[in-house]
Coordinates of C-alpha atoms and ligand atoms in Angstrom, one line a residue:
M1 CA 79.2 122.9 131.8
A2 CA 76.4 120.4 132.3
N3 CA 76.2 119.5 128.6
K4 CA 78.9 117.7 126.8
I5 CA 81.3 119.9 124.7
R6 CA 80.6 119.1 121.1
V7 CA 83.9 118.7 119.3
T8 CA 84.4 118.5 115.5
V9 CA 87.8 117.2 114.4
W10 CA 88.3 118.4 110.8
N11 CA 91.1 117.0 108.6
E12 CA 91.9 117.3 105.0
F13 CA 92.8 113.6 105.0
V14 CA 95.0 113.6 102.0
H15 CA 98.5 112.6 103.1
E16 CA 97.2 109.5 105.0
R17 CA 95.7 108.1 101.8
E18 CA 98.4 109.0 99.3
D19 CA 101.6 108.4 101.2
E20 CA 102.4 104.9 102.5
A21 CA 104.7 106.1 105.3
V22 CA 102.1 108.4 106.6
K23 CA 99.4 105.8 106.3
K24 CA 101.4 103.5 108.5
V25 CA 101.5 106.1 111.3
Y26 CA 97.8 107.1 110.9
P27 CA 96.0 104.2 109.2
R28 CA 92.6 105.8 109.7
G29 CA 93.7 109.4 109.4
I30 CA 95.0 112.0 111.8
H31 CA 91.3 113.0 112.6
E32 CA 90.5 109.5 113.8
A33 CA 93.6 109.4 116.0
I34 CA 92.6 112.7 117.6
A35 CA 89.0 111.6 118.0
D36 CA 90.1 108.3 119.6
F37 CA 91.8 109.9 122.5
L38 CA 89.3 112.8 122.9
G39 CA 86.5 110.2 122.8
K40 CA 87.7 108.7 126.0
D41 CA 86.9 111.9 127.8
G42 CA 83.3 111.6 129.1
S43 CA 82.8 115.4 129.0
L44 CA 83.2 115.5 125.2
S45 CA 81.0 114.5 122.3
V46 CA 83.4 114.0 119.4
R47 CA 82.8 113.6 115.6
T48 CA 85.0 114.0 112.6
A49 CA 84.7 115.8 109.2
T50 CA 86.9 115.7 106.1
L51 CA 87.5 117.7 103.0
D52 CA 86.0 115.3 100.5
Q53 CA 82.6 115.3 102.2
A54 CA 79.8 117.6 100.9
E55 CA 80.6 121.2 101.7
N56 CA 84.0 120.1 102.9
G57 CA 82.2 118.3 105.7
L58 CA 81.1 121.5 107.2
P59 CA 77.5 122.4 106.1
P60 CA 75.7 125.0 108.4
E61 CA 74.1 122.3 110.5
V62 CA 77.5 120.9 111.5
L63 CA 78.8 124.4 112.4
D64 CA 75.6 125.1 114.4
S65 CA 76.2 122.0 116.5
T66 CA 79.9 122.4 117.1
D67 CA 81.3 124.0 120.3
V68 CA 85.0 123.5 119.4
M69 CA 86.5 122.8 116.1
I70 CA 90.0 121.2 115.7
W71 CA 91.6 121.7 112.3
W72 CA 94.4 119.8 110.6
G73 CA 95.3 120.6 107.0
H74 CA 98.5 120.9 104.9
M75 CA 98.5 120.3 101.2
A76 CA 94.9 121.0 100.3
H77 CA 94.2 124.4 102.0
D78 CA 93.1 125.9 98.7
R79 CA 90.5 123.1 98.2
V80 CA 88.5 124.4 101.2
S81 CA 85.9 126.7 99.7
D82 CA 85.9 130.4 100.7
E83 CA 82.3 130.0 101.7
V84 CA 83.1 127.3 104.2
A85 CA 86.1 129.2 105.5
G86 CA 83.9 132.3 106.0
R87 CA 81.3 130.1 107.8
V88 CA 84.0 128.8 110.3
Q89 CA 85.3 132.3 110.9
A90 CA 81.8 133.7 111.5
R91 CA 81.0 130.9 113.9
V92 CA 84.2 131.6 115.9
L93 CA 83.2 135.3 116.1
E94 CA 79.9 134.1 117.5
G95 CA 81.7 132.0 120.2
M96 CA 82.9 128.7 118.8
G97 CA 86.4 127.6 119.9
F98 CA 88.9 126.9 117.1
I99 CA 92.1 124.9 117.5
A100 CA 94.5 125.0 114.6
L101 CA 97.1 122.2 114.7
H102 CA 100.6 122.3 113.1
S103 CA 100.3 123.1 109.3
A104 CA 96.9 124.5 109.9
H105 CA 98.8 127.7 110.5
F106 CA 98.2 128.3 106.8
C107 CA 94.5 127.1 106.6
K108 CA 91.9 129.6 105.4
P109 CA 89.9 129.9 108.6
F110 CA 93.0 130.6 110.7
K111 CA 94.4 133.1 108.3
R112 CA 91.1 134.9 108.3
L113 CA 90.9 135.0 112.0
M114 CA 94.5 136.3 112.4
G115 CA 94.5 138.8 109.5
T116 CA 98.2 138.3 108.9
N117 CA 100.3 136.1 106.6
C118 CA 100.8 133.3 109.3
S119 CA 104.1 132.5 107.6
L120 CA 107.1 130.8 109.3
V121 CA 110.2 128.9 108.4
W122 CA 110.4 125.1 108.4
R123 CA 112.8 122.2 107.9
E124 CA 112.3 118.4 107.8
A125 CA 115.3 116.9 109.5
D126 CA 113.9 114.6 112.2
E127 CA 114.8 117.1 114.9
R128 CA 114.3 116.7 118.6
E129 CA 111.8 119.4 119.8
R130 CA 111.8 120.6 123.4
L131 CA 108.6 122.5 124.4
W132 CA 109.0 124.9 127.3
V133 CA 105.8 125.5 129.2
I134 CA 106.2 129.2 129.9
E135 CA 102.7 129.9 131.3
R136 CA 102.4 127.1 133.9
G137 CA 99.2 128.6 135.3
H138 CA 97.3 128.7 131.9
P139 CA 94.5 126.1 131.7
I140 CA 96.0 124.7 128.5
A141 CA 99.2 123.8 130.5
A142 CA 97.3 122.0 133.3
G143 CA 99.2 118.9 134.4
L144 CA 102.4 119.6 132.6
G145 CA 105.9 120.1 134.0
E146 CA 108.4 122.8 133.0
H147 CA 109.1 121.2 129.7
F148 CA 108.7 118.0 127.6
E149 CA 110.3 116.6 124.5
L150 CA 109.3 115.0 121.3
P151 CA 112.1 112.8 119.9
M152 CA 111.5 113.7 116.2
E153 CA 109.5 116.5 114.6
E154 CA 109.5 118.8 111.7
M155 CA 111.0 122.2 112.6
Y156 CA 108.9 125.3 112.6
G157 CA 110.9 128.5 113.3
E158 CA 110.3 132.2 113.9
R159 CA 109.3 134.5 112.7
F160 CA 105.7 133.2 113.0
D161 CA 103.7 136.0 111.4
V162 CA 100.7 136.2 113.6
P163 CA 99.3 139.0 115.8
A164 CA 100.9 139.1 119.3
P165 CA 99.0 136.3 121.2
D166 CA 97.0 137.1 124.3
A167 CA 98.9 134.2 125.9
T168 CA 102.0 132.4 124.6
V169 CA 101.8 129.0 126.5
F170 CA 104.6 127.1 124.9
I171 CA 107.9 128.0 123.2
S172 CA 109.7 125.3 121.3
W173 CA 113.4 124.8 120.9
F174 CA 114.7 122.6 118.0
E175 CA 117.9 120.6 117.8
G176 CA 119.0 122.8 114.9
G177 CA 118.8 126.0 117.0
N178 CA 115.5 127.5 115.9
V179 CA 112.8 128.6 118.3
F180 CA 109.1 128.9 117.8
R181 CA 106.0 130.1 119.7
S182 CA 104.3 126.7 119.8
G183 CA 101.2 127.4 121.8
C184 CA 99.4 130.7 121.1
A185 CA 96.0 131.8 122.4
W186 CA 93.8 134.6 121.2
E187 CA 90.3 135.8 121.6
R188 CA 88.4 136.7 118.4
G189 CA 84.9 138.2 118.9
A190 CA 83.2 135.9 121.4
G191 CA 85.4 132.9 120.5
R192 CA 88.7 131.6 121.5
V193 CA 91.5 130.4 119.2
F194 CA 94.5 128.3 120.0
Y195 CA 97.4 127.4 117.7
F196 CA 99.4 124.3 118.7
R197 CA 102.5 123.6 116.6
P198 CA 103.5 119.8 116.9
G199 CA 101.9 117.2 114.6
H200 CA 103.7 116.7 111.3
E201 CA 102.0 113.8 109.5
S202 CA 105.0 111.4 109.3
Y203 CA 105.7 111.4 113.1
P204 CA 103.5 109.7 115.8
T205 CA 103.1 113.0 117.6
Y206 CA 99.3 112.7 118.2
Y207 CA 99.9 109.5 120.2
D208 CA 102.2 111.4 122.7
A209 CA 100.6 111.7 126.1
N210 CA 101.6 115.4 126.6
V211 CA 100.3 116.4 123.2
Q212 CA 97.0 114.6 123.9
R213 CA 96.7 116.4 127.3
I214 CA 97.3 119.7 125.7
I215 CA 94.7 119.2 123.0
A216 CA 92.2 118.1 125.5
N217 CA 93.0 121.0 127.8
A218 CA 92.7 123.3 124.8
V219 CA 89.2 122.0 124.0
A220 CA 88.1 122.7 127.6
W221 CA 89.6 126.2 127.4
A222 CA 88.1 127.0 124.0
A223 CA 84.6 125.8 124.8
P224 CA 82.1 128.7 124.3
R225 CA 81.2 130.7 127.4
V226 CA 78.5 132.5 125.4
M227 CA 77.1 132.2 121.9
L228 CA 76.2 135.4 120.2
P229 CA 74.4 134.5 116.9
G230 CA 74.0 137.5 114.6
A231 CA 77.2 139.0 116.0
A232 CA 78.0 140.3 112.5
G233 CA 75.0 142.6 112.5
C234 CA 75.2 146.3 113.2
P235 CA 71.6 147.2 114.0
N236 CA 70.3 150.7 114.2
E237 CA 69.0 150.9 117.8
L238 CA 66.0 153.1 117.2
V239 CA 64.4 152.6 120.5
A240 CA 66.4 153.9 123.5
L241 CA 66.3 152.5 126.9
E242 CA 65.8 156.0 128.4
R243 CA 63.8 159.0 127.3
I244 CA 66.1 161.4 125.4
E245 CA 65.4 165.1 126.1
A246 CA 65.0 167.3 123.0
K247 CA 68.0 169.7 122.9
L248 CA 67.7 173.4 122.1
G249 CA 69.2 174.0 118.7
A250 CA 69.3 170.4 117.7
K251 CA 68.4 169.5 114.1
R252 CA 65.3 167.4 115.2
Ligands
ZN1 ZN1 104.4 119.3 108.7

């Protein structure tokens, strides 16, 4: 793509302002930490948006100029308006990429795109997480080995109630024995959706080199190949390409 991929990193930005321990890990918020490393990639144009801004930071003009949206949310999913959630979903169906991180498994746009509960089991116990790269040839796994580890993370375990992914790129194993489909890819309409599990707010996960590589790979993978504005319409195609012969006994 000749033009830069326009990325909007959305974050509810609540924990990092209310919880001292989280603030220490992400002083300017998770969104700024993600924008920092993505901003070093010359092929991307990166900006951020947060819940407290007008229209939750996502008025139509922001959506219209976003190729890939990254979403982090946890405790304030219900404060995102239904209108904004619908706007994000519609833009994905038109071709925008959407990357849901960690607790964004329960955010409104992701749930709308999946159509299922998106539920899972979880535990906060400083567990070691080993991510197995099970689709080494997938673009989102580019540059990774067979597996990598995060020394401490929150556990997310199966069953993850999502539709069967088009590709399951990563599976996580946790110290306590649970497993989880940690990297799942889907197509929705003309858009691409990727869910990536790691990123609990109290761990420095978004500074990890492998995690950063995966998010950058996912942005490139999810970038629109085509945009189809008006994809929601169902027009009556009155004018046919070919002449239609009148049929004997037909009503008209
Ligand atoms: Zn979490």
